[in-house]
Coordinates of C-alpha atoms in Angstrom, one line a residue:
M1 CA 88.2 109.8 97.1
E2 CA 87.5 107.6 94.1
S3 CA 86.0 110.6 92.2
N4 CA 89.3 112.5 92.8
Q5 CA 87.0 115.6 94.1
F6 CA 88.2 115.3 97.8
G7 CA 91.0 114.6 99.8
L8 CA 91.3 113.4 103.6
F9 CA 93.9 114.7 105.6
A10 CA 94.9 114.5 109.2
T11 CA 96.8 116.4 111.7
S12 CA 97.7 115.8 115.5
T13 CA 99.5 117.5 118.3
A14 CA 102.3 115.4 120.2
Q15 CA 101.6 112.4 122.1
I16 CA 101.2 112.2 126.2
H17 CA 102.5 109.1 126.9
D18 CA 101.8 109.2 131.0
A19 CA 98.2 110.5 130.3
P20 CA 96.0 109.4 133.4
A21 CA 92.8 107.1 131.9
V22 CA 89.9 109.0 132.8
G23 CA 86.5 109.2 131.6
G24 CA 86.7 105.6 130.4
A25 CA 90.0 105.7 129.0
V26 CA 92.0 102.4 128.6
Q27 CA 95.2 102.5 131.1
G28 CA 98.5 102.4 129.4
V29 CA 97.3 104.2 125.7
P30 CA 98.8 107.2 125.1
S31 CA 97.0 110.8 124.4
I32 CA 96.7 113.3 122.0
E33 CA 95.6 116.4 122.7
K34 CA 93.8 117.3 119.3
I35 CA 93.4 115.1 116.0
T36 CA 91.7 116.9 113.4
F37 CA 90.8 115.1 110.0
H38 CA 90.1 117.6 107.4
L39 CA 88.1 117.0 104.2
L40 CA 89.5 119.2 101.0
R41 CA 88.2 119.8 97.7
M42 CA 91.2 119.1 95.6
E43 CA 90.4 121.7 93.0
D44 CA 91.0 124.6 95.0
G45 CA 92.2 123.1 98.4
E46 CA 89.2 124.7 100.4
I47 CA 88.6 122.9 103.8
L48 CA 84.9 121.9 103.2
D49 CA 84.6 120.0 106.7
K50 CA 86.6 118.6 109.8
K51 CA 86.3 116.2 112.5
V52 CA 88.1 116.7 115.7
F53 CA 89.0 114.0 118.4
S54 CA 90.2 115.8 121.5
N55 CA 92.6 113.8 124.4
D56 CA 91.9 110.8 122.4
F57 CA 94.6 108.7 120.3
V58 CA 94.5 107.6 116.8
N59 CA 97.0 105.6 115.4
L60 CA 97.9 107.5 112.1
T61 CA 101.2 105.8 111.1
H62 CA 100.5 104.3 108.0
N63 CA 97.1 104.6 108.3
M64 CA 96.5 102.1 111.0
G65 CA 93.7 103.7 112.7
V66 CA 91.7 104.8 109.8
F67 CA 90.1 102.7 106.7
L68 CA 88.3 104.6 103.5
Y69 CA 85.9 102.5 101.6
D70 CA 83.7 104.7 98.9
D71 CA 82.2 107.3 101.1
L72 CA 82.5 105.5 104.4
L73 CA 85.4 106.3 106.9
A74 CA 86.1 104.3 109.8
I75 CA 88.5 105.9 112.6
V76 CA 89.4 103.8 115.4
S77 CA 89.9 105.5 118.8
L78 CA 92.2 103.4 120.4
R79 CA 92.2 105.4 123.8
Y80 CA 88.2 105.1 124.2
Q81 CA 87.7 101.7 122.2
T82 CA 85.2 103.2 119.4
I83 CA 85.2 102.8 116.1
H84 CA 83.6 105.9 114.8
I85 CA 81.9 105.4 111.1
L86 CA 81.3 108.7 109.0
Q87 CA 80.1 109.0 105.9
I88 CA 81.5 111.6 103.0
R89 CA 78.5 113.4 101.4
D90 CA 78.9 114.5 97.9
S91 CA 78.4 118.2 99.1
G92 CA 81.5 118.0 101.4
N93 CA 80.2 117.0 104.7
L94 CA 81.6 114.7 107.1
V95 CA 78.2 113.1 108.8
D96 CA 78.7 110.6 111.9
V97 CA 76.8 107.5 111.0
R98 CA 77.4 105.3 114.3
A99 CA 79.7 104.6 116.9
I100 CA 80.7 101.1 118.2
G101 CA 81.9 100.2 121.0
E102 CA 80.5 101.0 124.6
F103 CA 77.1 100.7 122.5
C104 CA 76.3 98.8 119.7
R105 CA 72.9 100.3 118.5
E106 CA 71.7 103.9 118.3
D107 CA 69.2 103.0 121.2
D108 CA 71.5 100.9 123.5
E109 CA 72.4 103.8 125.9
L110 CA 68.6 105.1 125.9
F111 CA 67.8 101.4 126.8
L112 CA 70.3 101.2 129.8
N113 CA 69.7 104.7 131.0
S114 CA 65.9 104.1 131.2
N115 CA 66.4 100.9 133.0
A116 CA 68.7 102.5 135.6
Q117 CA 66.3 105.1 136.1
G118 CA 63.6 102.5 136.8
M119 CA 65.7 100.6 139.0
S120 CA 66.4 103.9 141.3
L121 CA 62.5 104.4 141.2
S122 CA 62.1 101.0 142.6
D123 CA 64.5 101.0 145.4
K124 CA 63.1 104.5 146.2
N125 CA 59.8 102.8 146.7
K126 CA 61.4 99.6 148.9
Q127 CA 62.7 102.3 151.0
H128 CA 59.4 103.4 152.4
Q129 CA 58.7 99.8 153.5
V130 CA 62.3 99.6 155.7
P131 CA 62.9 100.6 159.1
E132 CA 64.4 104.0 159.4
N133 CA 67.9 102.9 160.6
N134 CA 68.5 100.5 157.5
V135 CA 67.3 103.3 154.9
E136 CA 71.1 104.6 154.6
N137 CA 72.6 101.0 153.8
H138 CA 69.9 100.2 151.5
M139 CA 70.2 103.2 149.5
H140 CA 73.7 102.6 148.9
Q141 CA 73.1 99.0 148.0
G142 CA 70.5 100.3 145.8
Q143 CA 72.7 102.5 143.5
P144 CA 73.3 101.2 139.7
N145 CA 76.9 101.7 139.0
M146 CA 77.0 101.9 135.0
G147 CA 80.7 102.7 134.8
N148 CA 81.5 99.3 136.5
S149 CA 78.8 97.0 136.0
F150 CA 78.7 96.3 132.1
L151 CA 81.4 95.5 129.8
S152 CA 81.3 97.2 126.7
G153 CA 78.6 96.3 124.1
I154 CA 81.3 95.4 121.5
K155 CA 83.2 93.2 124.2
Q156 CA 79.6 91.6 125.0
R157 CA 79.0 90.7 121.6
L158 CA 82.8 89.0 121.6
L159 CA 82.1 86.8 124.7
S160 CA 78.6 86.1 123.6
F161 CA 79.7 84.6 120.4
I162 CA 83.1 82.6 121.8
F163 CA 80.6 81.2 124.8
Q164 CA 77.8 80.1 122.1
G165 CA 80.8 78.4 119.8
I166 CA 82.1 76.4 122.7
W167 CA 79.0 75.4 123.9
N168 CA 77.7 73.9 120.2
E169 CA 81.2 72.0 120.4
E170 CA 79.3 69.4 122.5
T171 CA 75.9 67.8 123.1
D172 CA 76.6 66.3 126.2
D173 CA 76.1 68.7 129.3
T174 CA 79.1 67.4 131.5
L175 CA 81.4 67.6 128.6
R176 CA 80.0 71.2 127.6
I177 CA 80.8 72.3 131.4
Q178 CA 84.6 70.9 130.9
R179 CA 84.9 72.6 127.7
L180 CA 83.4 76.0 129.2
R181 CA 85.9 75.6 132.1
N182 CA 88.8 74.8 130.1
K183 CA 88.2 77.1 127.2
F184 CA 86.2 80.1 128.2
Y185 CA 86.0 80.5 132.0
F186 CA 89.8 80.0 132.6
H187 CA 90.7 82.5 129.7
F188 CA 87.6 84.8 130.5
Q189 CA 90.0 87.9 131.7
D190 CA 92.3 87.3 129.2
Y191 CA 89.4 88.0 126.8
V192 CA 88.0 90.9 128.5
D193 CA 91.4 92.5 128.8
L194 CA 91.5 92.5 124.9
I195 CA 91.3 96.1 122.9
I196 CA 90.6 97.0 119.3
W197 CA 93.8 97.4 117.6
K198 CA 92.7 98.0 113.8
V199 CA 89.8 97.6 111.5
Q200 CA 88.7 97.7 108.0
F201 CA 85.6 97.2 105.9
L202 CA 85.0 93.9 104.3
D203 CA 82.0 95.5 102.4
R204 CA 79.5 98.2 103.4
H205 CA 78.2 95.8 106.4
H206 CA 80.8 94.1 107.8
L207 CA 84.2 94.9 109.4
L208 CA 87.0 93.0 110.4
I209 CA 88.3 93.9 113.5
K210 CA 91.7 92.9 115.1
F211 CA 91.6 92.6 119.1
G212 CA 95.0 92.1 120.9
S213 CA 96.5 93.5 124.6
V214 CA 97.2 97.0 125.4
D215 CA 100.7 96.6 125.3
G216 CA 100.6 95.5 121.6
G217 CA 98.1 98.1 120.5
V218 CA 100.6 100.7 121.4
S219 CA 103.5 99.2 120.2
R220 CA 105.5 99.3 117.3
N221 CA 106.1 95.7 116.7
A222 CA 103.0 94.4 117.4
D223 CA 103.5 91.2 115.5
H224 CA 105.2 89.5 118.7
H225 CA 102.1 89.8 120.4
P226 CA 99.0 87.3 120.4
A227 CA 96.1 89.0 118.5
F228 CA 92.6 87.8 117.1
V229 CA 90.6 89.0 114.3
A230 CA 86.8 88.8 114.5
V231 CA 84.0 89.6 111.3
Y232 CA 81.5 92.0 113.0
N233 CA 78.1 92.9 111.1
M234 CA 77.1 96.4 111.6
A235 CA 73.4 95.8 110.8
T236 CA 72.6 93.1 113.0
T237 CA 75.6 93.8 115.8
E238 CA 76.9 90.5 115.9
I239 CA 80.2 88.8 115.7
V240 CA 79.9 86.6 112.6
S241 CA 83.4 84.6 113.1
F242 CA 86.4 85.0 115.5
Y243 CA 90.1 83.7 114.8
Q244 CA 93.4 83.7 116.7
N245 CA 96.2 85.2 114.0
S246 CA 97.9 81.8 114.0
A247 CA 94.5 79.5 113.2
D248 CA 95.2 77.5 110.2
E249 CA 91.3 77.8 109.2
L250 CA 92.0 81.5 109.0
Y251 CA 94.9 81.1 106.6
M252 CA 93.3 79.1 104.5
L253 CA 90.2 81.6 104.1
F254 CA 93.2 84.2 103.4
E255 CA 94.8 82.0 101.0
Q256 CA 91.8 81.2 99.0
F257 CA 90.3 84.5 99.4
G258 CA 92.8 87.3 99.9
D259 CA 91.2 89.5 97.4
H260 CA 88.3 89.7 99.8
F261 CA 90.4 91.0 102.4
H262 CA 91.5 93.7 99.8
V263 CA 88.4 95.6 99.7
T264 CA 88.1 98.2 97.2
S265 CA 85.5 100.6 95.9
R266 CA 82.7 99.0 94.0
N267 CA 83.2 101.5 91.2
S268 CA 87.0 100.8 90.9
M269 CA 88.2 98.5 87.7
Y270 CA 91.9 98.8 88.9
M271 CA 91.6 95.3 90.9
N272 CA 91.6 93.9 87.8
F273 CA 95.3 94.7 87.0
V274 CA 96.3 93.5 90.5
S275 CA 97.9 90.1 91.3
S276 CA 97.4 87.8 94.3
H277 CA 97.8 84.5 95.5
S278 CA 94.1 84.0 95.0
N279 CA 93.4 85.4 91.4
N280 CA 97.2 84.5 89.8
I281 CA 98.6 80.8 89.8
H282 CA 102.1 81.9 89.7
A283 CA 101.5 84.0 92.8
L284 CA 100.0 81.0 94.7
E285 CA 102.8 78.6 93.5
Q286 CA 105.3 81.3 95.0
L287 CA 103.4 81.8 98.4
R288 CA 103.2 77.9 98.7
S289 CA 106.9 77.1 97.9
I290 CA 107.7 79.6 100.6
K291 CA 105.2 78.0 103.0
D292 CA 107.1 74.7 102.1
K293 CA 110.5 76.1 103.0
A294 CA 109.4 77.5 106.4
S295 CA 111.3 75.7 109.1
N296 CA 107.9 76.8 111.6
S297 CA 104.6 76.2 110.0
S298 CA 102.6 77.9 112.6
Q299 CA 105.2 81.0 112.7
F300 CA 104.8 81.3 108.7
V301 CA 101.0 81.4 109.3
K302 CA 101.2 84.0 111.9
K303 CA 103.6 86.2 109.9
M304 CA 100.9 86.0 106.9
L305 CA 98.1 87.0 109.2
A306 CA 100.0 89.6 111.0
S307 CA 99.0 92.3 108.4
L308 CA 95.4 91.7 108.8
P309 CA 93.5 93.9 108.7
F310 CA 95.2 95.7 105.5
S311 CA 95.2 99.4 105.2
C312 CA 93.1 100.7 102.5
Q313 CA 96.4 102.1 100.6
S314 CA 98.1 99.1 100.7
Q315 CA 98.0 98.1 96.8
S316 CA 99.1 100.0 93.8
P317 CA 97.9 98.9 90.3
S318 CA 100.5 98.4 87.6
P319 CA 101.2 96.2 84.6
Y320 CA 104.7 95.6 86.3
F321 CA 102.7 94.0 89.3
D322 CA 100.8 91.4 87.1
Q323 CA 102.5 88.2 88.2
S324 CA 101.2 86.6 84.8
L325 CA 103.5 88.6 83.1
F326 CA 106.5 89.4 85.5
R327 CA 108.4 87.8 88.4
F328 CA 109.9 89.6 91.2
D329 CA 113.1 88.4 92.6
D330 CA 114.9 90.3 95.8
K331 CA 117.1 87.5 96.1
M332 CA 119.5 88.2 93.2
A333 CA 123.2 89.6 93.6
G334 CA 123.2 93.1 94.5
K335 CA 119.6 92.8 95.9
K336 CA 118.2 94.3 92.6
I337 CA 114.8 93.4 91.4
K338 CA 115.0 91.2 88.1
L339 CA 111.9 91.4 85.8
S340 CA 111.5 87.9 84.1
F341 CA 108.9 87.5 81.1
F342 CA 106.6 84.5 82.1
W343 CA 106.1 82.8 78.6
R344 CA 102.1 82.0 78.1
R345 CA 101.5 78.6 78.8
W346 CA 100.6 77.6 75.5
W347 CA 103.9 79.0 74.2
Q348 CA 105.9 76.6 76.7
P349 CA 105.5 73.1 74.7
L350 CA 107.5 74.8 71.6
Y351 CA 110.5 75.5 73.7
Q352 CA 110.8 72.2 75.6

């Protein structure tokens, strides 16, 4: 925590790799009997609160499944495809704010259940108007199957965004149909099969969500699997943008606005001491030099974007990391790091 008042720790039991997919769980994702997040007071080590996930899977390696921003905590349930948003209160409590996955709005479940009950009542009324020998068959057809009839809320938002984007690419109806057939319907099942891998806050209202295959989600080397990233607005429950992880447009955003992906506390000043290719000309020149030397530009872009979304503890402030002062060269003999002082630009003409 930014105030250094609390500490957040996680414990878990061993993984069960061949666990059956029950209760809406994703097939092929392991299960952990118990995952516990402990909120401790750092002054005396007392446990103030805890959040427990049972028979679930949260990737705790390198904080992959967890992201902390100010007092907001995002936890990704890979097994049940739910993003749990919690708030850490000053009183030392973990409070559930929302769960994004099967439902996006707080009243989505109530709305669907109410409509299902209305459908059942309507079917019962119709049963009195059909011959008795047809009642049994009619009842079977009228039963709503909530588990199989609907995609999750977040998946519906994603598919709607993709469809609308392709639709807006053309104004001619014939060309629209062709594009939708080739770019949407042909890949429809691929989009449906995507699962949430990882998530990070961009600010208090937007999430950067990484989607990919089930195999990539549980693999230790997910970089070789195709993936997509989306920006999700928690307030409006809308997908704002969607890119494949090898898209040049996404890379340009990452190159020019990289600091926006390294979200930090609004009260923190340490980002002023962290250099990146977005705020430092030397780091930008180094990045572009590496890109120019790459034999495959597409693979370079994919490799650079593979780290998105970032982990919340991926940067450490230090003047030795300020690339306005020092250069890091790991290609020197013996693989040692050489720190070379960069002369300021207004000194350079004196020594030319």
